[in-house]
mmCIF file of C-alpha atoms in Angstrom:
data_model
loop_
_atom_site.group_PDB
_atom_site.id
_atom_site.type_symbol
_atom_site.label_atom_id
_atom_site.label_comp_id
_atom_site.label_asym_id
_atom_site.label_seq_id
_atom_site.Cartn_x
_atom_site.Cartn_y
_atom_site.Cartn_z
ATOM 1 C CA MET J 1064 32.011 -4.199 22.250
ATOM 2 C CA VAL J 1065 29.255 -4.032 24.880
ATOM 3 C CA ASP J 1066 26.550 -1.234 25.504
ATOM 4 C CA MET J 1067 25.035 0.038 28.694
ATOM 5 C CA HIS J 1068 22.408 -2.814 28.659
ATOM 6 C CA GLY J 1069 24.758 -5.651 28.175
ATOM 7 C CA VAL J 1070 23.720 -6.278 24.635
ATOM 8 C CA GLY J 1071 26.493 -6.294 21.988
ATOM 9 C CA VAL J 1072 27.263 -3.057 19.706
ATOM 10 C CA ARG J 1073 26.331 -4.100 15.865
ATOM 11 C CA THR J 1074 28.921 -2.546 13.952
ATOM 12 C CA PRO J 1075 27.758 -3.009 9.864
ATOM 13 C CA ASP J 1076 29.670 -1.446 7.289
ATOM 14 C CA VAL J 1077 25.969 -0.188 6.085
ATOM 15 C CA LEU J 1078 22.988 0.389 8.160
ATOM 16 C CA ILE J 1079 19.773 0.738 6.659
ATOM 17 C CA ILE J 1080 16.562 1.887 8.239
ATOM 18 C CA GLY J 1081 13.349 0.844 6.320
ATOM 19 C CA ALA J 1082 12.993 -2.621 4.585
ATOM 20 C CA GLY J 1083 10.601 -1.571 1.518
ATOM 21 C CA ALA J 1084 11.541 -1.502 -1.739
ATOM 22 C CA ALA J 1085 14.045 0.998 -1.434
ATOM 23 C CA GLY J 1086 16.462 0.097 1.595
ATOM 24 C CA LEU J 1087 16.019 -3.677 0.365
ATOM 25 C CA MET J 1088 17.355 -2.809 -3.041
ATOM 26 C CA ALA J 1089 20.116 -0.841 -1.409
ATOM 27 C CA ALA J 1090 20.998 -3.181 1.096
ATOM 28 C CA PHE J 1091 21.885 -6.339 -1.454
ATOM 29 C CA THR J 1092 23.169 -3.417 -4.187
ATOM 30 C CA ALA J 1093 26.058 -2.801 -1.188
ATOM 31 C CA ALA J 1094 26.257 -6.293 0.118
ATOM 32 C CA GLN J 1095 26.804 -8.132 -3.149
ATOM 33 C CA LYS J 1096 30.269 -5.782 -3.800
ATOM 34 C CA GLY J 1097 31.306 -6.671 -0.062
ATOM 35 C CA LYS J 1098 29.701 -4.940 2.467
ATOM 36 C CA GLN J 1099 28.599 -6.174 5.651
ATOM 37 C CA VAL J 1100 24.827 -4.387 5.792
ATOM 38 C CA ILE J 1101 21.783 -4.721 8.419
ATOM 39 C CA VAL J 1102 18.430 -3.466 7.154
ATOM 40 C CA ILE J 1103 16.234 -2.476 10.563
ATOM 41 C CA ASP J 1104 12.336 -2.099 10.053
ATOM 42 C CA HIS J 1105 9.731 -0.712 12.905
ATOM 43 C CA SER J 1106 7.270 -3.525 11.280
ATOM 44 C CA PRO J 1107 6.910 -6.719 12.243
ATOM 45 C CA GLU J 1108 6.288 -7.510 8.541
ATOM 46 C CA ILE J 1109 8.853 -6.811 5.663
ATOM 47 C CA GLY J 1110 7.109 -5.000 2.671
ATOM 48 C CA ARG J 1111 3.819 -4.558 3.433
ATOM 49 C CA LYS J 1112 3.341 -1.575 1.010
ATOM 50 C CA ILE J 1113 4.646 -4.036 -1.913
ATOM 51 C CA LEU J 1114 2.195 -6.624 -1.068
ATOM 52 C CA ILE J 1115 -0.937 -4.407 -1.760
ATOM 53 C CA SER J 1116 0.387 -2.269 -4.517
ATOM 54 C CA GLY J 1117 -1.212 -2.868 -7.915
ATOM 55 C CA GLY J 1118 -4.116 -4.233 -6.492
ATOM 56 C CA GLY J 1119 -1.852 -7.426 -4.747
ATOM 57 C CA ARG J 1120 0.150 -7.769 -8.211
ATOM 58 C CA CYS J 1121 2.502 -4.802 -7.857
ATOM 59 C CA ASN J 1122 2.861 -3.032 -10.847
ATOM 60 C CA PHE J 1123 6.961 -2.987 -10.232
ATOM 61 C CA THR J 1124 8.275 -0.811 -13.048
ATOM 62 C CA ASN J 1125 7.219 0.818 -16.487
ATOM 63 C CA ARG J 1126 9.297 0.569 -19.538
ATOM 64 C CA ASP J 1127 8.750 4.037 -20.314
ATOM 65 C CA ILE J 1128 10.822 5.397 -17.437
ATOM 66 C CA LYS J 1129 11.213 9.026 -18.467
ATOM 67 C CA PRO J 1130 12.567 11.688 -15.774
ATOM 68 C CA GLU J 1131 10.507 14.362 -16.709
ATOM 69 C CA ARG J 1132 7.682 11.916 -15.378
ATOM 70 C CA PHE J 1133 8.749 12.560 -12.015
ATOM 71 C CA ILE J 1134 8.212 15.851 -10.151
ATOM 72 C CA SER J 1135 10.534 17.826 -7.859
ATOM 73 C CA GLN J 1136 11.242 21.109 -7.090
ATOM 74 C CA ASN J 1137 14.683 20.047 -9.102
ATOM 75 C CA LYS J 1138 13.140 18.520 -12.276
ATOM 76 C CA HIS J 1139 16.841 17.156 -13.341
ATOM 77 C CA PHE J 1140 17.437 15.467 -9.858
ATOM 78 C CA ALA J 1141 16.535 12.024 -10.740
ATOM 79 C CA ARG J 1142 17.997 11.875 -14.347
ATOM 80 C CA SER J 1143 21.427 10.666 -12.602
ATOM 81 C CA ALA J 1144 19.608 7.826 -10.590
ATOM 82 C CA LEU J 1145 17.348 6.802 -13.666
ATOM 83 C CA SER J 1146 20.141 6.781 -16.349
ATOM 84 C CA ARG J 1147 22.335 3.970 -14.448
ATOM 85 C CA TYR J 1148 19.201 1.719 -13.241
ATOM 86 C CA LYS J 1149 16.644 1.171 -15.995
ATOM 87 C CA PRO J 1150 13.418 -0.682 -16.230
ATOM 88 C CA ALA J 1151 15.484 -3.906 -18.330
ATOM 89 C CA ASP J 1152 17.771 -3.825 -15.392
ATOM 90 C CA PHE J 1153 15.026 -4.816 -12.857
ATOM 91 C CA LEU J 1154 13.074 -7.090 -15.702
ATOM 92 C CA SER J 1155 16.126 -9.077 -15.248
ATOM 93 C CA LEU J 1156 15.929 -9.413 -11.708
ATOM 94 C CA VAL J 1157 12.604 -10.941 -12.192
ATOM 95 C CA GLU J 1158 13.536 -12.897 -15.021
ATOM 96 C CA LYS J 1159 16.277 -14.323 -13.392
ATOM 97 C CA HIS J 1160 14.171 -15.634 -10.384
ATOM 98 C CA ARG J 1161 11.582 -16.728 -13.081
ATOM 99 C CA ILE J 1162 8.554 -15.150 -11.879
ATOM 100 C CA PRO J 1163 5.961 -14.287 -14.397
ATOM 101 C CA TRP J 1164 4.878 -11.000 -15.645
ATOM 102 C CA HIS J 1165 2.882 -9.452 -17.758
ATOM 103 C CA GLU J 1166 2.657 -5.868 -19.279
ATOM 104 C CA LYS J 1167 -0.847 -3.950 -19.073
ATOM 105 C CA LYS J 1168 -1.398 -0.470 -21.029
ATOM 106 C CA LEU J 1169 0.995 2.312 -21.119
ATOM 107 C CA GLY J 1170 3.831 -0.115 -20.255
ATOM 108 C CA GLN J 1171 2.886 -0.953 -17.329
ATOM 109 C CA LEU J 1172 4.279 -4.244 -15.895
ATOM 110 C CA PHE J 1173 2.724 -6.769 -13.385
ATOM 111 C CA CYS J 1174 3.329 -9.628 -11.390
ATOM 112 C CA ASP J 1175 1.210 -12.640 -12.948
ATOM 113 C CA ASN J 1176 0.717 -14.058 -9.575
ATOM 114 C CA SER J 1177 1.128 -11.617 -6.085
ATOM 115 C CA ALA J 1178 3.613 -8.838 -5.083
ATOM 116 C CA GLN J 1179 5.140 -11.409 -2.975
ATOM 117 C CA ASP J 1180 6.642 -12.855 -5.833
ATOM 118 C CA ILE J 1181 8.918 -9.228 -5.940
ATOM 119 C CA LEU J 1182 9.099 -9.171 -2.053
ATOM 120 C CA SER J 1183 9.979 -12.997 -2.862
ATOM 121 C CA VAL J 1184 12.975 -11.464 -5.171
ATOM 122 C CA LEU J 1185 14.008 -8.867 -2.410
ATOM 123 C CA LEU J 1186 14.585 -11.038 -0.159
ATOM 124 C CA ALA J 1187 16.312 -13.836 -1.530
ATOM 125 C CA GLU J 1188 18.782 -11.388 -3.115
ATOM 126 C CA CYS J 1189 19.535 -9.895 0.609
ATOM 127 C CA SER J 1190 20.075 -13.304 2.037
ATOM 128 C CA ALA J 1191 22.552 -14.580 -1.207
ATOM 129 C CA ALA J 1192 24.134 -11.490 -0.204
ATOM 130 C CA GLY J 1193 24.457 -12.006 3.279
ATOM 131 C CA VAL J 1194 22.349 -8.770 4.341
ATOM 132 C CA ARG J 1195 20.793 -9.128 8.185
ATOM 133 C CA LEU J 1196 17.244 -8.103 8.743
ATOM 134 C CA PHE J 1197 15.742 -7.052 12.017
ATOM 135 C CA THR J 1198 12.169 -6.589 12.301
ATOM 136 C CA ASP J 1199 9.867 -4.632 15.384
ATOM 137 C CA VAL J 1200 12.979 -2.736 15.831
ATOM 138 C CA ARG J 1201 11.986 0.912 17.524
ATOM 139 C CA VAL J 1202 14.409 3.676 17.065
ATOM 140 C CA ARG J 1203 14.917 5.712 20.167
ATOM 141 C CA GLU J 1204 17.927 7.796 19.380
ATOM 142 C CA ILE J 1205 20.154 8.629 16.630
ATOM 143 C CA SER J 1206 23.523 10.494 16.779
ATOM 144 C CA ARG J 1207 26.848 10.854 14.988
ATOM 145 C CA SER J 1208 30.660 11.849 15.797
ATOM 146 C CA ASP J 1209 33.020 9.676 13.476
ATOM 147 C CA LYS J 1210 30.072 7.252 12.711
ATOM 148 C CA PHE J 1211 26.232 7.146 13.139
ATOM 149 C CA ARG J 1212 25.177 5.720 16.724
ATOM 150 C CA VAL J 1213 21.700 4.429 16.225
ATOM 151 C CA GLU J 1214 20.118 3.532 19.914
ATOM 152 C CA THR J 1215 17.086 1.077 19.442
ATOM 153 C CA SER J 1216 15.154 -1.419 21.089
ATOM 154 C CA ARG J 1217 17.008 -4.448 20.113
ATOM 155 C CA GLY J 1218 20.590 -2.650 21.246
ATOM 156 C CA THR J 1219 22.814 -0.227 19.480
ATOM 157 C CA PHE J 1220 24.009 -0.108 16.001
ATOM 158 C CA LEU J 1221 27.329 1.706 15.018
ATOM 159 C CA SER J 1222 27.991 2.461 11.138
ATOM 160 C CA PRO J 1223 29.787 4.938 9.102
ATOM 161 C CA ALA J 1224 26.897 4.739 6.724
ATOM 162 C CA LEU J 1225 23.349 5.399 7.652
ATOM 163 C CA VAL J 1226 20.613 4.993 4.929
ATOM 164 C CA LEU J 1227 16.925 6.095 5.481
ATOM 165 C CA ALA J 1228 14.341 4.469 2.839
ATOM 166 C CA THR J 1229 11.525 4.652 5.588
ATOM 167 C CA GLY J 1230 8.868 6.355 2.795
ATOM 168 C CA GLY J 1231 6.662 9.041 2.954
ATOM 169 C CA LEU J 1232 3.319 9.675 4.943
ATOM 170 C CA SER J 1233 1.119 7.527 2.555
ATOM 171 C CA ILE J 1234 -1.060 4.711 4.185
ATOM 172 C CA PRO J 1235 -0.249 5.209 7.580
ATOM 173 C CA LYS J 1236 -2.543 2.071 8.446
ATOM 174 C CA ILE J 1237 0.488 -0.164 7.812
ATOM 175 C CA GLY J 1238 2.290 2.161 9.127
ATOM 176 C CA ALA J 1239 3.799 5.190 7.196
ATOM 177 C CA THR J 1240 5.670 7.685 9.353
ATOM 178 C CA GLY J 1241 7.161 10.989 9.046
ATOM 179 C CA PHE J 1242 10.764 9.436 10.483
ATOM 180 C CA ALA J 1243 12.869 10.198 8.021
ATOM 181 C CA TYR J 1244 11.963 13.800 7.849
ATOM 182 C CA ASP J 1245 12.417 13.790 11.344
ATOM 183 C CA VAL J 1246 16.005 12.397 11.136
ATOM 184 C CA ALA J 1247 16.874 15.327 7.873
ATOM 185 C CA LYS J 1248 15.571 17.818 10.099
ATOM 186 C CA HIS J 1249 17.504 16.870 13.376
ATOM 187 C CA PHE J 1250 21.070 17.013 10.809
ATOM 188 C CA GLY J 1251 19.771 20.077 9.276
ATOM 189 C CA LEU J 1252 18.266 18.995 6.253
ATOM 190 C CA PRO J 1253 15.525 21.111 4.453
ATOM 191 C CA ILE J 1254 12.226 19.294 3.522
ATOM 192 C CA VAL J 1255 9.543 19.881 0.780
ATOM 193 C CA THR J 1256 6.183 20.312 2.741
ATOM 194 C CA PRO J 1257 4.826 16.779 2.269
ATOM 195 C CA GLU J 1258 1.538 16.463 0.822
ATOM 196 C CA PRO J 1259 -0.902 13.563 -0.358
ATOM 197 C CA ALA J 1260 -0.235 12.342 -3.978
ATOM 198 C CA LEU J 1261 -2.143 10.165 -6.625
ATOM 199 C CA VAL J 1262 -4.711 10.461 -4.435
ATOM 200 C CA PRO J 1263 -8.828 10.824 -5.088
ATOM 201 C CA PHE J 1264 -10.311 14.075 -5.332
ATOM 202 C CA VAL J 1265 -12.870 15.405 -2.566
ATOM 203 C CA PHE J 1266 -15.883 18.009 -3.005
ATOM 204 C CA GLY J 1267 -18.343 19.871 -1.528
ATOM 205 C CA GLY J 1268 -21.756 21.510 -2.139
ATOM 206 C CA MET J 1269 -23.794 20.852 -5.174
ATOM 207 C CA ASP J 1270 -20.696 18.912 -6.934
ATOM 208 C CA GLN J 1271 -20.308 16.721 -4.202
ATOM 209 C CA GLY J 1272 -24.690 15.971 -4.247
ATOM 210 C CA TRP J 1273 -24.269 15.299 -7.886
ATOM 211 C CA MET J 1274 -21.067 13.561 -7.903
ATOM 212 C CA HIS J 1275 -22.355 11.194 -5.033
ATOM 213 C CA GLU J 1276 -25.659 10.357 -6.961
ATOM 214 C CA LEU J 1277 -23.367 8.821 -10.267
ATOM 215 C CA ALA J 1278 -20.545 6.339 -7.599
ATOM 216 C CA GLY J 1279 -19.423 3.688 -9.576
ATOM 217 C CA VAL J 1280 -19.878 5.195 -13.380
ATOM 218 C CA SER J 1281 -16.490 4.891 -15.009
ATOM 219 C CA LEU J 1282 -15.598 6.625 -18.398
ATOM 220 C CA PRO J 1283 -12.493 7.497 -20.337
ATOM 221 C CA VAL J 1284 -11.661 11.343 -19.957
ATOM 222 C CA LYS J 1285 -8.993 13.867 -20.140
ATOM 223 C CA ALA J 1286 -7.990 15.402 -16.810
ATOM 224 C CA SER J 1287 -6.101 18.563 -16.997
ATOM 225 C CA CYS J 1288 -4.507 21.251 -14.407
ATOM 226 C CA GLY J 1289 -2.423 23.809 -15.632
ATOM 227 C CA LYS J 1290 0.032 22.852 -18.690
ATOM 228 C CA MET J 1291 -0.616 18.734 -17.484
ATOM 229 C CA ALA J 1292 -3.012 16.605 -19.322
ATOM 230 C CA PHE J 1293 -3.982 13.049 -18.619
ATOM 231 C CA GLU J 1294 -6.176 11.151 -20.394
ATOM 232 C CA GLU J 1295 -7.406 7.827 -18.969
ATOM 233 C CA ALA J 1296 -10.322 6.911 -16.961
ATOM 234 C CA LEU J 1297 -12.293 8.916 -14.595
ATOM 235 C CA LEU J 1298 -14.217 6.968 -11.628
ATOM 236 C CA PHE J 1299 -16.938 8.602 -9.978
ATOM 237 C CA THR J 1300 -16.989 7.834 -5.977
ATOM 238 C CA HIS J 1301 -19.514 8.569 -2.671
ATOM 239 C CA ARG J 1302 -17.124 10.961 -1.884
ATOM 240 C CA GLY J 1303 -15.880 12.483 -5.203
ATOM 241 C CA LEU J 1304 -13.664 11.674 -8.146
ATOM 242 C CA SER J 1305 -10.845 9.000 -8.432
ATOM 243 C CA GLY J 1306 -9.761 6.602 -11.333
ATOM 244 C CA PRO J 1307 -6.214 6.912 -13.065
ATOM 245 C CA ALA J 1308 -6.797 10.292 -14.621
ATOM 246 C CA LEU J 1309 -7.518 12.080 -11.745
ATOM 247 C CA LEU J 1310 -5.240 10.135 -9.533
ATOM 248 C CA GLN J 1311 -2.469 11.496 -11.873
ATOM 249 C CA ILE J 1312 -3.539 15.102 -12.375
ATOM 250 C CA SER J 1313 -3.740 15.516 -8.195
ATOM 251 C CA SER J 1314 0.418 15.202 -8.210
ATOM 252 C CA TYR J 1315 0.550 18.697 -9.645
ATOM 253 C CA TRP J 1316 -2.816 19.735 -8.126
ATOM 254 C CA HIS J 1317 -3.175 22.779 -5.701
ATOM 255 C CA ALA J 1318 -5.585 23.937 -2.988
ATOM 256 C CA GLY J 1319 -8.314 26.365 -4.842
ATOM 257 C CA GLU J 1320 -6.811 25.135 -8.863
ATOM 258 C CA PRO J 1321 -9.538 23.821 -11.405
ATOM 259 C CA ILE J 1322 -9.310 21.125 -13.006
ATOM 260 C CA ARG J 1323 -10.494 20.806 -16.259
ATOM 261 C CA LEU J 1324 -12.502 17.241 -17.916
ATOM 262 C CA ASP J 1325 -12.782 16.663 -21.236
ATOM 263 C CA LEU J 1326 -15.905 13.860 -21.430
ATOM 264 C CA LEU J 1327 -15.134 12.924 -24.879
ATOM 265 C CA PRO J 1328 -11.811 13.380 -25.641
ATOM 266 C CA GLY J 1329 -10.972 13.166 -29.405
ATOM 267 C CA GLN J 1330 -14.020 13.859 -30.519
ATOM 268 C CA ASN J 1331 -16.398 16.701 -31.437
ATOM 269 C CA ALA J 1332 -19.478 17.021 -29.348
ATOM 270 C CA GLU J 1333 -21.075 19.763 -31.499
ATOM 271 C CA GLN J 1334 -20.864 17.881 -34.897
ATOM 272 C CA LEU J 1335 -22.581 14.426 -32.615
ATOM 273 C CA VAL J 1336 -24.877 16.499 -31.157
ATOM 274 C CA GLY J 1337 -25.495 18.494 -34.335
ATOM 275 C CA GLY J 1338 -25.513 15.729 -36.142
ATOM 276 C CA LEU J 1339 -28.948 14.313 -34.086
ATOM 277 C CA LYS J 1340 -30.523 17.335 -34.737
ATOM 278 C CA ALA J 1341 -30.380 16.986 -38.239
ATOM 279 C CA THR J 1342 -32.310 13.609 -38.479
ATOM 280 C CA LYS J 1343 -35.008 15.597 -36.831
ATOM 281 C CA GLY J 1344 -36.033 12.942 -34.761
ATOM 282 C CA LYS J 1345 -37.552 12.714 -31.106
ATOM 283 C CA MET J 1346 -34.999 11.884 -29.388
ATOM 284 C CA ARG J 1347 -34.505 13.823 -25.958
ATOM 285 C CA GLY J 1348 -31.245 14.521 -24.362
ATOM 286 C CA PRO J 1349 -30.708 11.975 -21.484
ATOM 287 C CA ALA J 1350 -31.057 9.482 -24.774
ATOM 288 C CA ALA J 1351 -28.997 11.710 -27.265
ATOM 289 C CA LEU J 1352 -26.252 12.112 -24.508
ATOM 290 C CA GLY J 1353 -26.510 8.282 -23.646
ATOM 291 C CA ARG J 1354 -24.993 7.723 -27.122
ATOM 292 C CA TRP J 1355 -21.475 8.521 -26.127
ATOM 293 C CA LEU J 1356 -21.697 9.041 -22.346
ATOM 294 C CA PRO J 1357 -22.758 6.387 -19.299
ATOM 295 C CA GLN J 1358 -26.380 6.496 -19.140
ATOM 296 C CA ARG J 1359 -26.638 8.003 -15.625
ATOM 297 C CA LEU J 1360 -24.086 10.382 -16.388
ATOM 298 C CA ALA J 1361 -25.390 11.174 -19.175
ATOM 299 C CA GLN J 1362 -28.908 11.843 -17.731
ATOM 300 C CA GLU J 1363 -27.363 14.163 -15.128
ATOM 301 C CA MET J 1364 -25.526 16.601 -18.222
ATOM 302 C CA ALA J 1365 -28.994 16.597 -19.910
ATOM 303 C CA ARG J 1366 -30.261 17.639 -16.647
ATOM 304 C CA GLN J 1367 -27.614 20.665 -15.907
ATOM 305 C CA HIS J 1368 -27.603 21.793 -19.644
ATOM 306 C CA VAL J 1369 -30.182 21.533 -21.829
ATOM 307 C CA PRO J 1370 -33.935 21.682 -21.740
ATOM 308 C CA ASP J 1371 -36.129 18.750 -21.522
ATOM 309 C CA ARG J 1372 -37.419 18.957 -25.274
ATOM 310 C CA PRO J 1373 -36.836 16.803 -28.308
ATOM 311 C CA VAL J 1374 -32.677 17.510 -29.705
ATOM 312 C CA VAL J 1375 -34.736 19.020 -32.636
ATOM 313 C CA GLU J 1376 -35.684 21.990 -30.930
ATOM 314 C CA TRP J 1377 -32.954 23.175 -29.377
ATOM 315 C CA PRO J 1378 -31.515 26.141 -30.329
ATOM 316 C CA ASP J 1379 -27.897 25.947 -32.146
ATOM 317 C CA LYS J 1380 -26.308 28.589 -28.672
ATOM 318 C CA THR J 1381 -27.786 25.856 -26.491
ATOM 319 C CA ILE J 1382 -25.480 22.902 -28.752
ATOM 320 C CA ARG J 1383 -22.460 25.268 -28.389
ATOM 321 C CA ALA J 1384 -23.103 25.669 -24.784
ATOM 322 C CA LEU J 1385 -23.613 22.025 -24.198
ATOM 323 C CA ALA J 1386 -20.386 21.179 -26.228
ATOM 324 C CA ALA J 1387 -18.440 23.327 -24.370
ATOM 325 C CA SER J 1388 -19.353 21.891 -21.141
ATOM 326 C CA LEU J 1389 -18.263 18.153 -22.389
ATOM 327 C CA HIS J 1390 -15.275 19.645 -22.972
ATOM 328 C CA ARG J 1391 -14.375 22.186 -20.936
ATOM 329 C CA LEU J 1392 -16.169 20.706 -16.988
ATOM 330 C CA ASP J 1393 -14.209 22.650 -14.958
ATOM 331 C CA ILE J 1394 -14.524 21.397 -11.698
ATOM 332 C CA TYR J 1395 -13.053 22.639 -7.827
ATOM 333 C CA PRO J 1396 -12.075 19.969 -5.650
ATOM 334 C CA THR J 1397 -12.365 21.251 -2.132
ATOM 335 C CA GLY J 1398 -9.317 18.852 -1.346
ATOM 336 C CA THR J 1399 -8.471 15.429 -1.499
ATOM 337 C CA GLU J 1400 -8.871 12.180 0.593
ATOM 338 C CA GLY J 1401 -5.481 12.719 1.967
ATOM 339 C CA PHE J 1402 -2.364 10.606 3.183
ATOM 340 C CA ALA J 1403 -5.057 7.736 4.165
ATOM 341 C CA LYS J 1404 -5.846 7.249 0.745
ATOM 342 C CA ALA J 1405 -2.554 8.318 -1.092
ATOM 343 C CA GLU J 1406 -0.796 5.921 -3.136
ATOM 344 C CA VAL J 1407 2.363 8.093 -2.571
ATOM 345 C CA THR J 1408 3.684 11.522 -1.227
ATOM 346 C CA ARG J 1409 4.440 14.381 -2.904
ATOM 347 C CA GLY J 1410 7.588 16.426 -0.893
ATOM 348 C CA GLY J 1411 9.735 15.301 1.259
ATOM 349 C CA VAL J 1412 13.981 15.805 2.172
ATOM 350 C CA ASP J 1413 14.813 18.556 -0.083
ATOM 351 C CA THR J 1414 16.847 17.302 -3.402
ATOM 352 C CA ARG J 1415 19.097 20.689 -3.185
ATOM 353 C CA ALA J 1416 20.897 18.527 -0.046
ATOM 354 C CA LEU J 1417 21.443 15.404 -1.456
ATOM 355 C CA SER J 1418 23.753 14.160 -4.575
ATOM 356 C CA SER J 1419 21.863 13.233 -7.264
ATOM 357 C CA LYS J 1420 24.775 10.155 -8.071
ATOM 358 C CA THR J 1421 24.969 9.127 -4.526
ATOM 359 C CA MET J 1422 22.154 10.191 -2.739
ATOM 360 C CA GLN J 1423 24.465 11.000 -0.033
ATOM 361 C CA ALA J 1424 23.345 14.310 1.735
ATOM 362 C CA GLU J 1425 26.253 16.867 0.801
ATOM 363 C CA SER J 1426 26.436 18.055 4.306
ATOM 364 C CA VAL J 1427 26.094 15.032 6.329
ATOM 365 C CA PRO J 1428 29.123 12.190 5.159
ATOM 366 C CA GLY J 1429 27.575 8.747 5.458
ATOM 367 C CA LEU J 1430 23.677 9.744 5.247
ATOM 368 C CA TYR J 1431 22.090 8.075 2.592
ATOM 369 C CA ILE J 1432 17.932 9.275 2.007
ATOM 370 C CA ILE J 1433 16.566 7.600 -0.650
ATOM 371 C CA GLY J 1434 12.913 6.022 -2.228
ATOM 372 C CA GLU J 1435 9.912 8.323 -1.549
ATOM 373 C CA ALA J 1436 11.347 9.946 1.283
ATOM 374 C CA VAL J 1437 13.021 12.142 -1.071
ATOM 375 C CA ASP J 1438 11.663 14.788 -3.120
ATOM 376 C CA VAL J 1439 11.056 12.940 -5.838
ATOM 377 C CA THR J 1440 7.345 11.547 -6.854
ATOM 378 C CA GLY J 1441 6.557 9.310 -9.968
ATOM 379 C CA TRP J 1442 3.277 8.844 -12.057
ATOM 380 C CA LEU J 1443 1.079 6.547 -11.614
ATOM 381 C CA GLY J 1444 2.136 2.766 -13.346
ATOM 382 C CA GLY J 1445 5.527 1.244 -11.886
ATOM 383 C CA TYR J 1446 7.028 4.745 -11.897
ATOM 384 C CA ASN J 1447 7.575 5.827 -8.215
ATOM 385 C CA PHE J 1448 8.435 1.745 -7.645
ATOM 386 C CA HIS J 1449 11.323 2.173 -10.519
ATOM 387 C CA TRP J 1450 12.186 5.116 -8.265
ATOM 388 C CA ALA J 1451 12.804 3.310 -5.261
ATOM 389 C CA TRP J 1452 14.826 0.656 -7.418
ATOM 390 C CA ALA J 1453 17.000 3.673 -9.279
ATOM 391 C CA SER J 1454 17.784 5.747 -5.878
ATOM 392 C CA GLY J 1455 18.551 2.325 -3.888
ATOM 393 C CA HIS J 1456 20.924 1.131 -6.386
ATOM 394 C CA ALA J 1457 22.599 4.576 -6.854
ATOM 395 C CA ALA J 1458 23.152 4.677 -2.673
ATOM 396 C CA GLY J 1459 23.981 1.089 -2.853
ATOM 397 C CA THR J 1460 26.473 1.011 -5.244
ATOM 398 C CA ALA J 1461 27.859 4.243 -3.934
ATOM 399 C CA ILE J 1462 28.953 3.209 -0.467
ATOM 400 C CA ALA J 1463 30.089 0.020 -1.898
ATOM 401 C CA GLU J 1464 32.329 1.872 -3.827
ATOM 402 C CA GLY J 1465 33.011 4.723 -1.769
#
């Protein structure tokens, strides 16, 4: 079979667009069950997002994966795929390839060496199963009659099964695009508006001023937005706030909403400060608060909330007001640092259009959409990689058994 440019038409059982975590998982899952699989990617390099993840060590899953730790307009959608591919399943794959790994806090699993180890595992599995990979491929047109016809810079691909695994909009500098959304819309599938998630916050006005002065300061906090709260580290930046607690809460935040910070979670600020007052010493605000807060933050909180007098001279109402501010500091971001700094994308292809068991589009037989392209966003800490594994495995299995 030859197309009009004289290039042979390739006719795999499965064509996967996107050679990232989800795409490669789907590829070898289907190929191991006998399907001929081709994966194409627009980048000349495979797995760039894998390689930069986890500070270069790839937080490849989490021991404590739970469906309620994934955000979607259909909060139950992820449950099926997650129930059929668990953290232990991917860990067994890692150990099969003798990749050294370690567990950090909150169930997070990382490579000992580098993220390249995880990419190598995926590529080795693909190679062993006979998956063919094509890089630096530009897709020009996609159409469908009895099969999907994909016109590219490397010729034409004709396949009964097409998998979109091109991710979301986060980190455009490594090639992120809205390709999956465009193809989904072409086939009439709805899109939940994509927004940055797991992303630092920015502030304006007076808030920006005092936060900028604290750039580099970090401390454990409890960050809340609505009914959600995360107790992890906060980091002041030159533009606003970051750190795990703020990145986590960003996935639940919407413009105009406040974020509440407890700067002394698990402690009683009124009792702490009241105890200092009872000693009748001459300690002033910055030194007093410096017992529990980083020094620069202690100075700023003292400047904003207490008189420049020894603690022993503070009225009880001042101590109560200070305690309230330490436990319930409401801040109002003007926005986030956007997709450029977002670890993942919230929103994407609407799950109402997909089968939760197979990841196939209900109205377009043979079209599968997986990974970050779908309206499923996990917590920080290996959850989004696990969604890539689980959704890719679900699609690959369904294609092979269909």
